[in-house]
Amino acid sequence: MQNVILGIKNFFKRRGIGFYFTMGGVLLSVIEVIIYSVAFSTMDYAQYFSQPAVICSVFAIILGVGLSLTKWTESLAPVALGVLELAAFMLFIKDGYWYFTTQFFGGITMQAIVTTYYGYLCSIILFLLILGVSIASVFLRQSKQIKQTENEGGNEVCQNQNI
Amino acid sequence: MSKSKHLKGLLLTGKICLTATTVLFAIISTASSIAMENAGTISAFLNQPTQILEPDPDARYRDLEYYKSAFDNLSDVKNNGRVYAETVVDEGLTLLKNSNKEGNPVLPLGEGASVSLFSTSSVQPILSGTGSGGGGTENVSLIDGIEDAGLTVNRDLYTWYEENFGTYGRQWPAGASGVGKFATIGDAPWDVLPEAKNQRANAAVFVLSRTGGEGMDLTAYEDDNNFNVFGSNYTVDYKDGNYLKLSDTERDILTNLCAQRDNGVFDSVIVIMNSANPVQCDFVDEIGIDGLIWAGSWGSQGAYAIGEVLSGAISPSGKLSDTFWKYHYLNPVLANYGTLVNGAESPLVNQWRQTSASTFQNAVNAGTDTDTDSIENIVYQEGIYMGYRYTETRYEDFVMKKGNAGNFDYNQAVAYPFGYGLSYSTFEYSNFNVVPGTEEIDHKLYDKYTITVDVTNTGDVTAKEAVQLYLQKPYIEGGIEKASVELVDFGKTPLLESGQTATITMEVSGKDLASYDSYDAKTYVVDEGTYYFTVAKDSHEAINNILADKGYTTQDGMTEAGDPEMVYSFDKEEDKTTYSTSLATGNQITNKFDNADLNIYDNANEANHVDYISRSDWTGTVKYGLNADNTRTYDREVVIPTQQMKDDLEKSWGGVTSCGAQPTLIPEEAKTSDRGYPTFGSTSTSYTLAMLRAKADEDEDPTNDEWIDYNDPMWDDLLDQMTWDDLVSLLSDGERKNVAMGSVSKPAVIDHNGGNGPNQGYSIGGANEQGLATRKNDSLKNESPVVYPCNGIVASTFNKELAYYYGCQWGEDMLWAGMAGLYGMGMNIHRSAYGGRNFEYYSEDPLLMGVIAGETVRGMATRGAYVYLKHCVLNDQETYRCGGFTWANEQTIREIYLKPYEIAISEYGAQGVMGSLNSIGMMSSGTQGFFNTVLRDEFGMTGAAVTDTTSAMGGNFAVSVFTGNDLPDGRISDGAFDFAAPTSEGGTGEYGEFAWAMRESAHRILYTVVHSNAMNGIAATDKIYKITPDWIKAVNAIQISFGVLLGLSAAEVLVCIFLINKDNLKKIFVHHDDEEAN
């Protein structure tokens, strides 16, 4: 048990700021999937709902977490997250733009903006946040920079070649 | 810099580029996808051709201009437009008051008279309305119009108003030029006006303006939410929240003007009501003005007409197309109109009320009144008693002491009755004669009455007179509701000089004697009893004539005596069969709108029970929405959603407003039947659409063409040629057009706005070289038609011939613009004065609207222009116009709200309609089915039905094709029809009947197009092909370019990663090789 705790401690100990950005993006993606699915499950808005967008987001979450677990793939995690969430966002726009033409049929007015359905506003804000976070994460180190050393057996102890 | 650092720098650059190109590629791909869904609209906007015509040179010897213009150039077209825009106001402008305190006329002023124009509106009057029916920018100023008539204008005062309009004139919230906006009234207070206000003039002319437009009704009462849209920068100056009442400033100015008149500064005070929506006329006697003229929103040329009427160059001959109320709060319609249908204290002002089965289910579960601002019900509780049908009928019952009419004070309610209008001359009617006869229709004889009356100009001024013929049917207590008078025909004299007489002939069909029995016979019946015809100068005079004929006098409470000499009465026996079949089609007529009668959902706790206004109990059934102080009564129809309603909602195949129409909700009847699927892409014939324009004509004279019948077998062959892709393309892309079809050589067609006249630029059809303006490369092709006046003014001309020629001019505009179909004219009823779009609609009277619009349609057809009469049906208010549930009984729908459509279609050949965005009962107008069962089966409509904007419907209308919709006013996904595809097109073949319905829709569209100006220049042997517009090629190129950039960026990143890790990889591989060697 202690080894597990120690392993977890070590795991997080060597994580860089990029990792936490990625995880932040993953967390936002989870929230986004929940809000989007709930908000658009009612028949009023079901016609604007994009199932592929949700599938993309779910894959983004799985890959964002999964790829972060190994040092060989951790640098790909924010890329996968960003690309899949971008695709999800675009699908969201494509299937939902009719709503905007309806909502803003009379022009982009304050009244139209404040009466915009919460599902749209929240989803857009979350998508933009996720994209921002994941793009930033691509340029940040996923693991801390630790000087490369070799143990007695000549095996690599730690490397942080954030590609 | 080391090699490693250099590589890392390149890697960073590559990552930035990759990120940027990925994002851009995604955005461009999505935008491209959306653009392709709306390709037709974008092509039209960018003026890019979507078709190519391959002309047959051998056919060029013949005249291919099937619809000809009367003009050689656009300048002449526009000048003719100016003539008609002015003539209509000349004849429609209505003189309502013309007497000073002594009872002497104050108008005309006479040439050379001086006037001072008052109000900021005098420098910026209302010419049209806002939204899709609004006009352009051409404008003859009022001062120019008045001076042109030989009057002199107080220029100092006028200039002051011009300079200070920005400070005191009406204001609009930011971005308020489009739909759904209020304006303030504005005006400069008396105290700030310059000394020029005291300049001596023959008349002070005050311009009283109000505006209206698409998307928002006018405000009838005080409510905070109504005014939130203004924002804090605007001061709302509606008196008691009532936009159609004088503001304090206006009242103060008029009071001061009357005081100045009494002081001798002016001889008279004249008000020109510049509004399509009548302002309540309580002020006329209260303030004591001398003259009142209704001029509506008078278009670009109306100022000339006003000048001519003021000067006396012409005598006014307009008659009111609506009742002008003294106090609007006394109009029972307002109990269930606008936001007054909502019981909340501050209901949101909104034109959209889309809802769904799930939202509705929540309301059912709550079991309370639907004041949720998401479900709105508009109950036509007044039934047929709307406008003069209410005022004159209750008045008659009041005089006759019948029907619990109560203490009805006609003069308190009505300032000027329907049909009222003064002249500078006087007319006498004589020799009123009715000749009963018959007419043969389809080998059957029907009653027909020919009515003549002599009209003599007994005054000194040359003038015209409009004669109105009214009918009274016998009312049997507890039976079918009947108004005391109904307009059944009208005519107008030519200009009559003093002493000259004209005989006016009018005709009434026996069908006009029938009433619709919603609950018993469920068809049109003629009740037993005494019928009355009378000619009169307005609706009130009509009922007074009939009352006089019945022996009543002013002693009985009549407001004035009637003339029994102008009445013809006769008895009829009950007849429940003659008019139970359509005279237009021969089909049986029976109830088709039972679902719209709220009483079918009557439940035990008295909710959802409507007591329609009945003349058997006026006091017990009339509701008023407003008190005398303009506060709300909340006395309205309350609707509580029930499970049955919700179940019926789901049966409407996809929801309340068509928004939710989904393939899974397609009815069983749409499945494949024994006849299987229609044929697509047949090559056994090679017809072009142009070949079906007319029967072969040896003379090849296009004016002698005989149409090929709608049911001719040639159509089947042509439709068999149509490919599935072409069919889907036609039915999915209809936003202000219908697309080209290569398989049948159908040209692309422009269908466009507007509700009270063409308002698109003359270059609108330029992309595909349509329209004379483009073909002739006319120097004015980038201009727009003149601004036409509101349709209420057209109706108030009461002049059928003028309406016909007016239609010819609209047709000219469309012919030159390359526009075949008009999204218009507006055919909803002026149910109340507060309708935002009343400027597009004609009247409170269905016959007047149907006939005047019908004549205009007939005129348009001479130039190959067709119409989509809108918005069909029960879409008579802007508030909740989308998704609001409208409720009315069958009689009301047929006798009032569908009547103008029936007249225009059956009697004048109007081809198409635009649907409405409201629900009829629990069914969307598109899926209710009446397009087929009533408009086509009963009225004989042959053309297409287009939806109102699909952007408001969520872009999906596919299912409603099965119930008679043909085109979306928008673009829906091609995939929306995939469910109905035949197996040969990769479909399941499961919905054969739906495919047949789609084919029939195409048939209707093609039949309309082939008889339109869209065929001008196209020979029967010409071929038409669809082409890819340049902008689509450009979008594809951009998409590919970014795809390539994305690939290059990705390659650069991969190469850099490889080079940076080369050594590590080498180590791994070397280490691995060593291990293997060991």
CSV table of C-alpha atoms in Angstrom, one decimal, chain B residues 234-371:
chain,number,residue,atom,x,y,z
B,234,TYR,CA,-34.4,56.4,-24.2
B,235,THR,CA,-37.4,58.0,-22.6
B,236,VAL,CA,-40.6,56.2,-23.5
B,237,ASP,CA,-43.3,58.7,-24.1
B,238,TYR,CA,-46.3,56.5,-24.7
B,239,LYS,CA,-49.3,57.9,-22.8
B,240,ASP,CA,-50.5,55.1,-20.4
B,241,GLY,CA,-48.2,52.8,-22.3
B,242,ASN,CA,-50.5,53.1,-25.3
B,243,TYR,CA,-48.6,53.8,-28.5
B,244,LEU,CA,-51.8,54.4,-30.4
B,245,LYS,CA,-52.8,57.3,-28.2
B,246,LEU,CA,-51.6,60.9,-28.4
B,247,SER,CA,-48.6,61.5,-26.2
B,248,ASP,CA,-48.7,64.3,-23.7
B,249,THR,CA,-46.4,66.4,-26.0
B,250,GLU,CA,-48.6,65.8,-29.0
B,251,ARG,CA,-51.8,66.7,-27.1
B,252,ASP,CA,-50.2,69.8,-25.8
B,253,ILE,CA,-49.1,70.9,-29.2
B,254,LEU,CA,-52.5,70.4,-30.7
B,255,THR,CA,-54.2,72.2,-27.8
B,256,ASN,CA,-51.9,75.1,-28.4
B,257,LEU,CA,-52.5,75.0,-32.1
B,258,CYS,CA,-56.3,75.2,-31.5
B,259,ALA,CA,-55.7,78.1,-29.1
B,260,GLN,CA,-53.7,79.8,-31.8
B,261,ARG,CA,-56.5,79.2,-34.3
B,262,ASP,CA,-58.9,80.8,-31.9
B,263,ASN,CA,-56.5,83.7,-31.6
B,264,GLY,CA,-56.6,84.1,-35.4
B,265,VAL,CA,-53.1,82.8,-36.2
B,266,PHE,CA,-54.5,79.9,-38.2
B,267,ASP,CA,-57.9,79.4,-39.8
B,268,SER,CA,-57.9,75.8,-39.1
B,269,VAL,CA,-56.0,72.9,-37.5
B,270,ILE,CA,-55.6,69.8,-39.6
B,271,VAL,CA,-54.2,66.5,-38.5
B,272,ILE,CA,-52.7,64.1,-41.0
B,273,MET,CA,-52.6,60.6,-39.5
B,274,ASN,CA,-49.4,59.1,-40.9
B,275,SER,CA,-49.8,55.6,-39.7
B,276,ALA,CA,-50.9,52.2,-41.0
B,277,ASN,CA,-52.1,51.5,-37.5
B,278,PRO,CA,-55.1,53.8,-36.6
B,279,VAL,CA,-54.4,56.0,-33.6
B,280,GLN,CA,-57.4,56.1,-31.3
B,281,CYS,CA,-59.5,59.1,-32.2
B,282,ASP,CA,-60.6,60.4,-28.7
B,283,PHE,CA,-58.6,63.5,-29.2
B,284,VAL,CA,-60.5,64.7,-32.3
B,285,ASP,CA,-63.5,66.2,-30.4
B,286,GLU,CA,-61.7,66.6,-27.1
B,287,ILE,CA,-59.1,69.0,-28.5
B,288,GLY,CA,-61.4,70.3,-31.2
B,289,ILE,CA,-59.3,70.0,-34.3
B,290,ASP,CA,-61.0,71.0,-37.6
B,291,GLY,CA,-59.7,68.4,-40.1
B,292,LEU,CA,-58.5,64.9,-40.0
B,293,ILE,CA,-57.0,62.9,-42.9
B,294,TRP,CA,-55.8,59.3,-42.7
B,295,ALA,CA,-52.9,58.8,-45.0
B,296,GLY,CA,-51.4,55.6,-43.7
B,297,SER,CA,-47.8,55.1,-44.3
B,298,TRP,CA,-47.8,56.8,-47.6
B,299,GLY,CA,-44.8,55.5,-49.5
B,300,SER,CA,-42.4,57.5,-51.4
B,301,GLN,CA,-44.9,59.5,-53.5
B,302,GLY,CA,-47.7,60.0,-51.0
B,303,ALA,CA,-46.6,63.6,-50.2
B,304,TYR,CA,-47.8,64.7,-53.6
B,305,ALA,CA,-51.3,63.2,-52.9
B,306,ILE,CA,-51.4,65.0,-49.6
B,307,GLY,CA,-50.6,68.3,-51.2
B,308,GLU,CA,-53.2,67.8,-53.8
B,309,VAL,CA,-55.9,66.9,-51.3
B,310,LEU,CA,-55.0,69.9,-49.1
B,311,SER,CA,-55.0,72.3,-52.0
B,312,GLY,CA,-58.2,70.8,-53.6
B,313,ALA,CA,-56.5,69.7,-56.8
B,314,ILE,CA,-58.2,66.3,-56.1
B,315,SER,CA,-61.1,65.4,-53.9
B,316,PRO,CA,-60.5,62.6,-51.5
B,317,SER,CA,-62.4,59.4,-52.3
B,318,GLY,CA,-60.9,56.9,-49.9
B,319,LYS,CA,-63.1,54.9,-47.5
B,320,LEU,CA,-61.7,53.4,-44.3
B,321,SER,CA,-60.5,49.9,-44.6
B,322,ASP,CA,-60.7,49.5,-40.8
B,323,THR,CA,-62.9,50.7,-38.0
B,324,PHE,CA,-61.3,53.7,-36.3
B,325,TRP,CA,-62.0,53.4,-32.6
B,326,LYS,CA,-62.5,56.3,-30.3
B,327,TYR,CA,-61.1,54.2,-27.5
B,328,HIS,CA,-59.2,51.0,-28.3
B,329,TYR,CA,-59.8,49.6,-24.8
B,330,LEU,CA,-63.4,49.0,-25.9
B,331,ASN,CA,-62.3,46.6,-28.6
B,332,PRO,CA,-63.0,43.1,-27.2
B,333,VAL,CA,-60.2,41.6,-29.4
B,334,LEU,CA,-57.6,43.1,-27.1
B,335,ALA,CA,-58.7,40.7,-24.4
B,336,ASN,CA,-56.8,38.0,-26.3
B,337,TYR,CA,-54.3,39.9,-28.4
B,338,GLY,CA,-50.6,40.6,-28.2
B,339,THR,CA,-49.0,40.1,-24.8
B,340,LEU,CA,-52.4,40.4,-23.3
B,341,VAL,CA,-52.9,36.7,-23.9
B,342,ASN,CA,-50.4,36.1,-21.1
B,343,GLY,CA,-51.6,36.4,-17.6
B,344,ALA,CA,-48.3,37.4,-16.1
B,345,GLU,CA,-47.9,41.0,-14.9
B,346,SER,CA,-44.9,41.5,-17.1
B,347,PRO,CA,-45.0,39.1,-20.0
B,348,LEU,CA,-41.9,39.1,-22.2
B,349,VAL,CA,-42.4,40.8,-25.5
B,350,ASN,CA,-41.2,38.2,-27.9
B,351,GLN,CA,-42.1,36.9,-31.3
B,352,TRP,CA,-40.6,33.4,-30.7
B,353,ARG,CA,-42.4,30.9,-28.6
B,354,GLN,CA,-41.1,27.6,-29.8
B,355,THR,CA,-41.8,24.8,-27.4
B,356,SER,CA,-41.8,21.0,-27.5
B,357,ALA,CA,-43.5,18.0,-26.3
B,358,SER,CA,-41.3,17.7,-23.2
B,359,THR,CA,-41.8,21.4,-22.3
B,360,PHE,CA,-45.5,20.9,-22.8
B,361,GLN,CA,-45.4,17.7,-20.7
B,362,ASN,CA,-43.9,19.7,-17.8
B,363,ALA,CA,-46.8,22.2,-18.2
B,364,VAL,CA,-49.3,19.4,-18.2
B,365,ASN,CA,-47.8,18.0,-15.0
B,366,ALA,CA,-47.9,21.4,-13.4
B,367,GLY,CA,-51.5,21.7,-14.4
B,368,THR,CA,-51.6,25.4,-14.3
B,369,ASP,CA,-52.2,28.3,-16.6
B,370,THR,CA,-49.6,28.5,-19.3
B,371,ASP,CA,-48.1,31.8,-18.2
